[in-house]
Short mmCIF file of C-alpha atoms and ligand atoms in Angstrom, two decimals:
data_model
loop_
_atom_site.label_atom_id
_atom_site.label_comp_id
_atom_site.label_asym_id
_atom_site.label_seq_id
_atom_site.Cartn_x
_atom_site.Cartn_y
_atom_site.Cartn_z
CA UNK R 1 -64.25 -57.78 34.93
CA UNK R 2 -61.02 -57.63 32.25
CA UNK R 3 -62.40 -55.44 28.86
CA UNK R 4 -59.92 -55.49 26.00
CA UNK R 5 -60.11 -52.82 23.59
CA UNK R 6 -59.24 -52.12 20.36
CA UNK R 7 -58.76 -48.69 18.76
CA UNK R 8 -57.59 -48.54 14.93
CA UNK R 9 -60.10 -45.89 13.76
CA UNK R 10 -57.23 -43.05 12.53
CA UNK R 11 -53.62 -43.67 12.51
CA UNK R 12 -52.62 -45.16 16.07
CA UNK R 13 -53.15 -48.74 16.52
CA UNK R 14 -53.75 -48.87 20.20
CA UNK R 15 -54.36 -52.03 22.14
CA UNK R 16 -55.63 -51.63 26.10
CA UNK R 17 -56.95 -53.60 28.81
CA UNK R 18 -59.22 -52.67 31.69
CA UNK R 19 -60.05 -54.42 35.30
CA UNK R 20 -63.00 -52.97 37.01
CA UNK R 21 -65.55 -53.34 39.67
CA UNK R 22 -68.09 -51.01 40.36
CA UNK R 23 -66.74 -47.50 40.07
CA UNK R 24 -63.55 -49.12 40.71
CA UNK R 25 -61.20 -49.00 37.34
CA UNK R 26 -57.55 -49.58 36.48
CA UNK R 27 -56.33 -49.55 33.36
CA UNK R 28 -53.71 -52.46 33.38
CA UNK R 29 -51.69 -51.88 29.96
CA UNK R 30 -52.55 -49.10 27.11
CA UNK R 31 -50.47 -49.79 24.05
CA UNK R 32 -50.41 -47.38 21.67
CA UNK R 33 -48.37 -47.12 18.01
CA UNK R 34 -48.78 -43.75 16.55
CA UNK R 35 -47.93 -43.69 12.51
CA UNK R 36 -47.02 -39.78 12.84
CA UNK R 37 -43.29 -40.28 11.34
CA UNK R 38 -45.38 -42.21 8.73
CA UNK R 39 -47.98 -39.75 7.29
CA UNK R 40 -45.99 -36.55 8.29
CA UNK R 41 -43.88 -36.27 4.79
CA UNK R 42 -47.39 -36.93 3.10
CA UNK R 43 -48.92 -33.76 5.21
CA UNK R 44 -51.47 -35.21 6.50
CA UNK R 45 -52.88 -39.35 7.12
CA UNK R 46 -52.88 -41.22 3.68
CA UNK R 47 -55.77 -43.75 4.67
CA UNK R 48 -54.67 -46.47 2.53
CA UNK R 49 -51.06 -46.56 4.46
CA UNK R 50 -52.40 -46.07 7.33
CA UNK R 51 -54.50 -49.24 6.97
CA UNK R 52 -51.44 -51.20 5.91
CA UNK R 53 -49.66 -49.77 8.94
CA UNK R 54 -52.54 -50.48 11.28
CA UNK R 55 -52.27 -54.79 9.42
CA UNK R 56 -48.55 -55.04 10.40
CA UNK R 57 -48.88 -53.34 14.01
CA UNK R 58 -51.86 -55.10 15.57
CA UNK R 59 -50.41 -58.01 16.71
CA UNK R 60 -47.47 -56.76 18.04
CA UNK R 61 -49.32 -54.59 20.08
CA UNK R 62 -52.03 -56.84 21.42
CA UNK R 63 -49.02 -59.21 22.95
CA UNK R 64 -47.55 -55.84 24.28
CA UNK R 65 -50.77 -55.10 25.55
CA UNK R 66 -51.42 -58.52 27.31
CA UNK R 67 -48.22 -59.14 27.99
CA UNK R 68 -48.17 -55.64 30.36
CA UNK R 69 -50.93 -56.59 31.93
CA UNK R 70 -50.02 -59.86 32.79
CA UNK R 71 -52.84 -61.89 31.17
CA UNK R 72 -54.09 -63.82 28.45
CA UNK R 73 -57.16 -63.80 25.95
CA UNK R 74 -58.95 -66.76 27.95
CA UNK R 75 -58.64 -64.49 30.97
CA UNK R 76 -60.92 -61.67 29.38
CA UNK R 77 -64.72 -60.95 29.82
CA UNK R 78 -65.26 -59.00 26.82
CA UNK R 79 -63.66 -57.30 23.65
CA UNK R 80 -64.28 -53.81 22.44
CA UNK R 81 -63.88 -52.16 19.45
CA UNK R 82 -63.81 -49.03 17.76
CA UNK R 83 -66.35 -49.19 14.32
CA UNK R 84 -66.61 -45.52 13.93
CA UNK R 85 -66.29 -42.46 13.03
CA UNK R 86 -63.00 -42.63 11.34
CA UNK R 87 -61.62 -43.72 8.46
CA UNK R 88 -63.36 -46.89 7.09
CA UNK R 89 -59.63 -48.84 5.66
CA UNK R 90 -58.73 -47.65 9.14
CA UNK R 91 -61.32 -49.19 10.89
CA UNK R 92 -62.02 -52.22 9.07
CA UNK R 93 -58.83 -53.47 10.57
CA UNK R 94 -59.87 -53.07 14.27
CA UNK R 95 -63.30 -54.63 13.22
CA UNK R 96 -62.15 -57.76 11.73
CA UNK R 97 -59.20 -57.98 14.20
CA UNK R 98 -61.89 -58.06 17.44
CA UNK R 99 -64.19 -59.75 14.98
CA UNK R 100 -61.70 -62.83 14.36
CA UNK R 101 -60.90 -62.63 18.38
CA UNK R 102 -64.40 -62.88 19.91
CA UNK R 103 -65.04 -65.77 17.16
CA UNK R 104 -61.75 -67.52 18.10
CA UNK R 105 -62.08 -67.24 21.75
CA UNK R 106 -66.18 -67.17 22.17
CA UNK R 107 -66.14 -63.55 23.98
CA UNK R 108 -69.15 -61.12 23.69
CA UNK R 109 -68.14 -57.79 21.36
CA UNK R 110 -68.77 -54.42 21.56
CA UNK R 111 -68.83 -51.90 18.70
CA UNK R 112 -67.49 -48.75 20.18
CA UNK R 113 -68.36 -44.96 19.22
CA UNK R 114 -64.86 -43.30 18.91
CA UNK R 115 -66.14 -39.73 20.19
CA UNK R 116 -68.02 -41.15 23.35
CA UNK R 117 -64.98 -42.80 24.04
CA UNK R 118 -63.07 -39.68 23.85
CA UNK R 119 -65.41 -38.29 26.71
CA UNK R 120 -65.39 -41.79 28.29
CA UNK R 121 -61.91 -41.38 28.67
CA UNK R 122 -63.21 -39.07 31.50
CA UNK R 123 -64.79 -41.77 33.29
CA UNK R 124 -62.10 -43.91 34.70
CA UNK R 125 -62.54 -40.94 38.32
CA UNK R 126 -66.05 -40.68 39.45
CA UNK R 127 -67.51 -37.51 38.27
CA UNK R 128 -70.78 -35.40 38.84
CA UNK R 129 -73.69 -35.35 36.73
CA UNK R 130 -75.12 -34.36 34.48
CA UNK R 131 -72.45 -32.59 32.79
CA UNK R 132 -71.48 -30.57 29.27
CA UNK R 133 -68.84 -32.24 27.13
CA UNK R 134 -66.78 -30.59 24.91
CA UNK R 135 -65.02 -32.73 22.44
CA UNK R 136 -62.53 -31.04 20.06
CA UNK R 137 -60.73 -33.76 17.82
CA UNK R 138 -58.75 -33.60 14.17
CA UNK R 139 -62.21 -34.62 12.74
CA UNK R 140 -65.54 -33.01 15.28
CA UNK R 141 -66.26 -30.50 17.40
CA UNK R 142 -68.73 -30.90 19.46
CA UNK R 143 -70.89 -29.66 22.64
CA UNK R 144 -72.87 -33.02 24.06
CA UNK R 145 -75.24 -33.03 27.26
CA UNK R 146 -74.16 -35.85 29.45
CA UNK R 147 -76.48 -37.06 31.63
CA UNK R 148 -74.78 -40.31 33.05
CA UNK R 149 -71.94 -42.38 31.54
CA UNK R 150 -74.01 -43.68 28.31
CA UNK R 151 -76.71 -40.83 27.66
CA UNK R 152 -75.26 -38.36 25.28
CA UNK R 153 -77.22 -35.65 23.35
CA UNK R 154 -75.48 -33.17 20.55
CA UNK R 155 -76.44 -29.52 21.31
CA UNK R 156 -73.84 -28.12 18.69
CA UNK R 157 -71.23 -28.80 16.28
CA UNK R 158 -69.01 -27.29 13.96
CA UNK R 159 -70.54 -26.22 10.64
CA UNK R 160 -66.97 -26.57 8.54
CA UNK R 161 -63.72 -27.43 9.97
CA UNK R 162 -63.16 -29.24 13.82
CA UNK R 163 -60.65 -27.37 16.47
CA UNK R 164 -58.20 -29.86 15.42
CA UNK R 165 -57.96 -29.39 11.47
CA UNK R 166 -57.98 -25.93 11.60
CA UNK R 167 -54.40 -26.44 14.18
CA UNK R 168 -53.68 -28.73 11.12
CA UNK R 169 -54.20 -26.69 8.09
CA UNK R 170 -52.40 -23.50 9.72
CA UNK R 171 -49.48 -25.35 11.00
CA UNK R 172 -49.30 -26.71 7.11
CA UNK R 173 -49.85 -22.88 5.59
CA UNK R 174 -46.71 -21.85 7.73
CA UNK R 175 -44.66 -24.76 7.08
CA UNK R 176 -44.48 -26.08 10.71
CA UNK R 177 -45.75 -29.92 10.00
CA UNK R 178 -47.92 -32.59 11.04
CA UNK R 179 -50.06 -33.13 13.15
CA UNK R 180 -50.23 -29.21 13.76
CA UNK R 181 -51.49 -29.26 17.18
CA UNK R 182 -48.78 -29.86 18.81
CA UNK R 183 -46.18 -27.99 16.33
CA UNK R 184 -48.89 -24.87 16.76
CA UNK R 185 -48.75 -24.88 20.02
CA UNK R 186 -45.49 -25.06 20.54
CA UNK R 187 -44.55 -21.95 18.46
CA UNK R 188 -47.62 -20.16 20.34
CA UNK R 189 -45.60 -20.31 23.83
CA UNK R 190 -43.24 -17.78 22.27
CA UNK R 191 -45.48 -15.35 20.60
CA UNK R 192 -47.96 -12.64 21.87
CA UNK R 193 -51.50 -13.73 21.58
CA UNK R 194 -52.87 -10.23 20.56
CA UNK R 195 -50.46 -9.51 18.10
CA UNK R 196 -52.79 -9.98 15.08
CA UNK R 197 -56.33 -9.45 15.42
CA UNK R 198 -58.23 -12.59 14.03
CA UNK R 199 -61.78 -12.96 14.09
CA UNK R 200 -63.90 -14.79 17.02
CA UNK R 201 -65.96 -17.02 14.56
CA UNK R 202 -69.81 -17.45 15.88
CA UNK R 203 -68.53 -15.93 19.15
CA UNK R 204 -71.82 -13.91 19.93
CA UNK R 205 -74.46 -16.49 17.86
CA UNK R 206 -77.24 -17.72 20.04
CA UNK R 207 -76.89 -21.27 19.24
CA UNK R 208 -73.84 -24.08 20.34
CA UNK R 209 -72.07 -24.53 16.93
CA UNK R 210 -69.29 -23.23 15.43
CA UNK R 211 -66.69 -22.48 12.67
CA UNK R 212 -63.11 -22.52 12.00
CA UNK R 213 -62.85 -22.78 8.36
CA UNK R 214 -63.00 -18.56 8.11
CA UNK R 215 -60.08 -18.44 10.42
CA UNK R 216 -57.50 -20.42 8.23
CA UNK R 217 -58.46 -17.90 5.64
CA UNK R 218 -57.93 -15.31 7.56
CA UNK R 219 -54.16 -16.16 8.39
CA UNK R 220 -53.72 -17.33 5.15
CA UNK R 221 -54.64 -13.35 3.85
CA UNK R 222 -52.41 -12.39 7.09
CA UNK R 223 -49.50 -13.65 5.87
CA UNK R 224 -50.42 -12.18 1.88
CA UNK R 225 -49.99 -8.93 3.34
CA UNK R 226 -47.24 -7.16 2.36
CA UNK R 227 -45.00 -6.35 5.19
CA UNK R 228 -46.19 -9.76 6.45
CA UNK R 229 -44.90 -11.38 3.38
CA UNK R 230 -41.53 -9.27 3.21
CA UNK R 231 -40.81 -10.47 7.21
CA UNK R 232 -41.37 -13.91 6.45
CA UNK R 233 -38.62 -13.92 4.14
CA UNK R 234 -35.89 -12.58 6.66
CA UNK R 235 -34.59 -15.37 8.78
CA UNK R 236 -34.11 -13.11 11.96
CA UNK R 237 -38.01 -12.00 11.65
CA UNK R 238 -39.68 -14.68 10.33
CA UNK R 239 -39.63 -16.83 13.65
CA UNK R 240 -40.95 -14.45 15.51
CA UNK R 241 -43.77 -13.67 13.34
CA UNK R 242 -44.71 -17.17 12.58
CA UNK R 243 -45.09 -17.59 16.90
CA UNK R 244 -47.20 -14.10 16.88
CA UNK R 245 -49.38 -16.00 14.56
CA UNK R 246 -49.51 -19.41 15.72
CA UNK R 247 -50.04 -17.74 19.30
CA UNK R 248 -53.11 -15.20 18.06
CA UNK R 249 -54.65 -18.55 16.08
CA UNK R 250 -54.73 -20.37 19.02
CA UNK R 251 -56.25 -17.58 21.76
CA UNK R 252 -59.24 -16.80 18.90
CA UNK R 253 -59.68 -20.59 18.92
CA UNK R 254 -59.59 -21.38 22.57
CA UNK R 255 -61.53 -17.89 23.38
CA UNK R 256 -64.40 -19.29 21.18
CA UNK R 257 -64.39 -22.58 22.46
CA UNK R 258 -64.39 -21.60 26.40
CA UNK R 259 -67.26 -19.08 25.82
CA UNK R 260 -69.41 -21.45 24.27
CA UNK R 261 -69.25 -23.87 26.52
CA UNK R 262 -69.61 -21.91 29.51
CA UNK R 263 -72.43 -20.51 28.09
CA UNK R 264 -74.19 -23.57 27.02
CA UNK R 265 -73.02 -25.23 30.67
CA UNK R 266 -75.24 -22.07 32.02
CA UNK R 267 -78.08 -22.23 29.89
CA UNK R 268 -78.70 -26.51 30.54
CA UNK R 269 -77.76 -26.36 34.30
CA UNK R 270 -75.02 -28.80 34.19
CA UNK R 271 -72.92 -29.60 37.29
CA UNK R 272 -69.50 -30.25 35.50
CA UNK R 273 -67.85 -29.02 32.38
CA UNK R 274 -65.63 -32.61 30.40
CA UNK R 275 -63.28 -31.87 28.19
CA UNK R 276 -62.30 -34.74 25.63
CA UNK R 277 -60.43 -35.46 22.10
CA UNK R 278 -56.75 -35.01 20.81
CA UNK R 279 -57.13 -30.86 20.98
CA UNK R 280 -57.76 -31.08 24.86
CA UNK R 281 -53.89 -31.81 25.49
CA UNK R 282 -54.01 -28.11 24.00
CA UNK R 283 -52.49 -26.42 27.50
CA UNK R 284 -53.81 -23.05 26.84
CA UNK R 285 -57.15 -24.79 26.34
CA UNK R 286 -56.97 -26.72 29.42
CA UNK R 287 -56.34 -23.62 31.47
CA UNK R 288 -58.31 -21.57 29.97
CA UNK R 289 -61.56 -23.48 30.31
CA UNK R 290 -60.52 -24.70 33.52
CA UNK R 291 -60.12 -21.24 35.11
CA UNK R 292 -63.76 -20.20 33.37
CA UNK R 293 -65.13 -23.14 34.71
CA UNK R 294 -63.78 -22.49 38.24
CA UNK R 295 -65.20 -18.90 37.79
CA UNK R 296 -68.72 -19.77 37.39
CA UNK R 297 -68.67 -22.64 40.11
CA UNK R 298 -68.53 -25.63 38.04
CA UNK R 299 -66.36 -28.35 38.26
CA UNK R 300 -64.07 -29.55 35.47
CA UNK R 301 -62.29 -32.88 34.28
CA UNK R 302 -60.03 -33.44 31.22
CA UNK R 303 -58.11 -36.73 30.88
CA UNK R 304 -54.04 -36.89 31.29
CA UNK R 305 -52.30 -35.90 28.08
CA UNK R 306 -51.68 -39.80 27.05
CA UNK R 307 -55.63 -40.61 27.18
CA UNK R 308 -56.61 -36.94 25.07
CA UNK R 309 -55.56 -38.16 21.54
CA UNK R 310 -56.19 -42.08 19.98
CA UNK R 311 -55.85 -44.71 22.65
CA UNK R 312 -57.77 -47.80 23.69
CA UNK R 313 -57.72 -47.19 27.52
CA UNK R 314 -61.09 -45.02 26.34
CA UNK R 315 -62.60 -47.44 24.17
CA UNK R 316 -62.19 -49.88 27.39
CA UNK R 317 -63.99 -47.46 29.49
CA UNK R 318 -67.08 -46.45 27.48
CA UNK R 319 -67.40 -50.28 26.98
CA UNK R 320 -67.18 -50.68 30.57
CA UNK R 321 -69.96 -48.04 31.72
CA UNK R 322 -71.87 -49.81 28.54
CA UNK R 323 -71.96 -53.07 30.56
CA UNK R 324 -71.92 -51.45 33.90
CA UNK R 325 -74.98 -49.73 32.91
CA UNK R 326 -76.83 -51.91 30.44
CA UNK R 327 -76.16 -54.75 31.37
CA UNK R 328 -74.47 -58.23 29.78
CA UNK R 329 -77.06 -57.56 26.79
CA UNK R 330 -75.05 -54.82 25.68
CA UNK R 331 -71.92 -57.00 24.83
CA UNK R 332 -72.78 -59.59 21.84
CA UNK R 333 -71.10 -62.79 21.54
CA UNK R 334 -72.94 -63.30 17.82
CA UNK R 335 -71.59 -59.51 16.90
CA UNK R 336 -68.50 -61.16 14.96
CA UNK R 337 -71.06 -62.17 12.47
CA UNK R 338 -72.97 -59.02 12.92
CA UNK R 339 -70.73 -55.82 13.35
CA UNK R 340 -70.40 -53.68 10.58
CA UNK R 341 -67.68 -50.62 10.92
CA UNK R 342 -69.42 -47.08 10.26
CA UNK R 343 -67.28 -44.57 9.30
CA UNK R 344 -69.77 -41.70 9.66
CA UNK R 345 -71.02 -42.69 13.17
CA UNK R 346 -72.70 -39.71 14.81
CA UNK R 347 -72.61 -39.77 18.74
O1 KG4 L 401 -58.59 -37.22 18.91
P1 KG4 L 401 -57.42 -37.26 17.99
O2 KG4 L 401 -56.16 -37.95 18.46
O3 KG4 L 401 -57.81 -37.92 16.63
C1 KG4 L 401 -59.08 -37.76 16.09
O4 KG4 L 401 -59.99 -38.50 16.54
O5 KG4 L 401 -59.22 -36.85 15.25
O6 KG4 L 401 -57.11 -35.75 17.63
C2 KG4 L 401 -56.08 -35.39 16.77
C3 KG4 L 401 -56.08 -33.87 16.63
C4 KG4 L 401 -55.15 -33.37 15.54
O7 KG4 L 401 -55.85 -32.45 14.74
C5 KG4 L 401 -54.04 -32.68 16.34
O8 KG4 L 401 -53.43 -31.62 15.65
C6 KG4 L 401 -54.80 -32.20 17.57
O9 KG4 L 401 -55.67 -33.25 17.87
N1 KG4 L 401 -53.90 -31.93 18.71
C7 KG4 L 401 -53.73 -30.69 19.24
C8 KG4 L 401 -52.74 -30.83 20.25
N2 KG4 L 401 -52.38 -32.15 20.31
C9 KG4 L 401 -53.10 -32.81 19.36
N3 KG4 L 401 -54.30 -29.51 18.92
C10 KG4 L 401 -53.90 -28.44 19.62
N4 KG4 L 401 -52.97 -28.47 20.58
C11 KG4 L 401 -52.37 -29.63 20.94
N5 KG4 L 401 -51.45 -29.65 21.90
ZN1 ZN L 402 -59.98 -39.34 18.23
#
């Protein structure tokens, strides 16, 4: 069976294609055209351009993406598409896109949820079950009970900001740029994680949810302080200060995250720990939860760094395990009269 996917629900338009048979996948082609040079003067994703961007790009990345894999539209069993959470102008594009192919060339449709897809991204490998996913994206954080491929069930979730926007907003309060993740991160590998001591939000609550809105504020009062303030102005200092901080940011943030999940993964008896979402190419975060996985004898998956942030190859996969799993129903061929995009999707 041939699945091609559409992503479109932030700023990368991302076009992929998927053969599979039984627990046998490949993904043939995974096209993806990031807008970061776009949005990065603006600070952040202005939705409006991205949705223009997203117009202009799709179809050169759908002949990309078909081209790669060496087919054609009248060679595919079904489309897929992502119709939420994300930005709505975002995602109407996508919609109407996979809406005007599955009319054109009479294929069944799928509306995809963008944050199971970010743990079906997980899926291509056989895995064991049930498992505990944690997704940590620019917009969620989440803990989700996995019981096969298609049953998801939210345990906890961030009360304020995700993982991702609080990389964001710090990387923008030191001046480092969008998308902060990365920039953070980067800085982080020179600095020493226990420089400054920044609080563990919700670290010892007995529930699954958490918070990372408190810890922006707190490096934004950080950096108020006085001989803080006077360092950042000298040239010589203030590089090294700014990768003390971006380093101490990250550890409270990946410290909170790992605990949590191992101790939810304890609590519900799951088998395997999934990481998912753009924050899981955070290295620090990989190994981190990966060696406290390993220490309490579970096993652990996280996707390749090109299938952690936006990319269709994981809308083609949760829309694969859809079919594989509920059968030809759950692709529509009436759904390009029916599907609607849903910008506030929950899992
Ligand atoms: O999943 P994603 O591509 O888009 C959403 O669905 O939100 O995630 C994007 C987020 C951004 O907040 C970005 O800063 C973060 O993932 N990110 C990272 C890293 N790479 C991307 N955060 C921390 N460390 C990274 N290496
Ligand atoms: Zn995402």
């Amino acid at each position: 069976m041939k699945i091609l996917a559409i992503e479109s629900s932030c700023d990368e338009t991302s076009v992929a294609i998927l053969q599979g048979q039984g627990e046998k996948i490949e993904i043939l082609s995974n096209i993806v055209s990031s807008q970061i040079a776009v949005h990065a003067p603006f600070g952040g994703v202005v939705p409006e351009v991205a949705a223009r961007h997203h117009t202009q790009n799709f179809l050169p990345v759908l002949a990309q993406a078909l081209a790669e894999a060496k087919t054609d539209l009248a060679k595919i069993d079904a489309l897929a598409v992502t119709s939420g959470p994300g930005l709505i102008t975002s995602l109407l594009v996508g919609v109407q896109a996979a809406k005007t192919l599955s009319f054109l060339y009479q294929k069944p449709l799928l509306g995809i949820n963008h944050l199971r897809a970010h743990v079906a991204a997980n899926f291509l490998q056989p895995l064991t079950f049930p498992a505990l996913a944690l997704i940590v994206s620019g917009g969620h954080t989440e803990l989700i009970l996995v019981k096969d491929q298609v049953s998801f069930k939210k345990i906890g979730q961030t009360l304020d900001d995700a993982a991702g926007e609080a990389f964001d907003k710090v990387a923008k309060i030191l001046g480092l740029g969008y998308p902060g993740g990365p920039l953070v991160s980067q800085q982080a590998l020179k600095g020493d994680r226990y420089k400054y001591d920044l609080p563990r939000p919700m670290l010892n609550q007995d529930n699954f949810n958490f918070s990372f809105s408190g810890l922006k504020t707190a490096v934004k009062y950080l950096l108020a302080e006085p001989v803080l303030a006077e360092e950042l102005l000298k040239a010589e200092k203030r590089s090294l200060v700014v990768a003390d901080l971006c380093a101490s940011f990250q550890q409270a943030v990946v410290e909170v995250l790992v605990h949590k999940t191992i101790k939810a993964a304890r609590q519900k008896k799951v088998k395997t720990i999934i990481l998912a979402g753009g924050v899981a190419a955070n290295k620090e975060l990989r190994q981190q939860l990966q060696a406290a996985a390993t220490q309490n004898g579970l096993s652990y998956v996280v996707p390749e760094f090109a299938l952690c942030t936006d990319n269709a190859a994981m809308i083609a996969s949760a829309a694969y395990w859809q079919i594989q799993r509920g059968g030809w129903q759950a692709a529509d061929y009436t759904a390009w009269r029916t599907l609607r995009a849903n910008p506030v999707w929950e899992i």
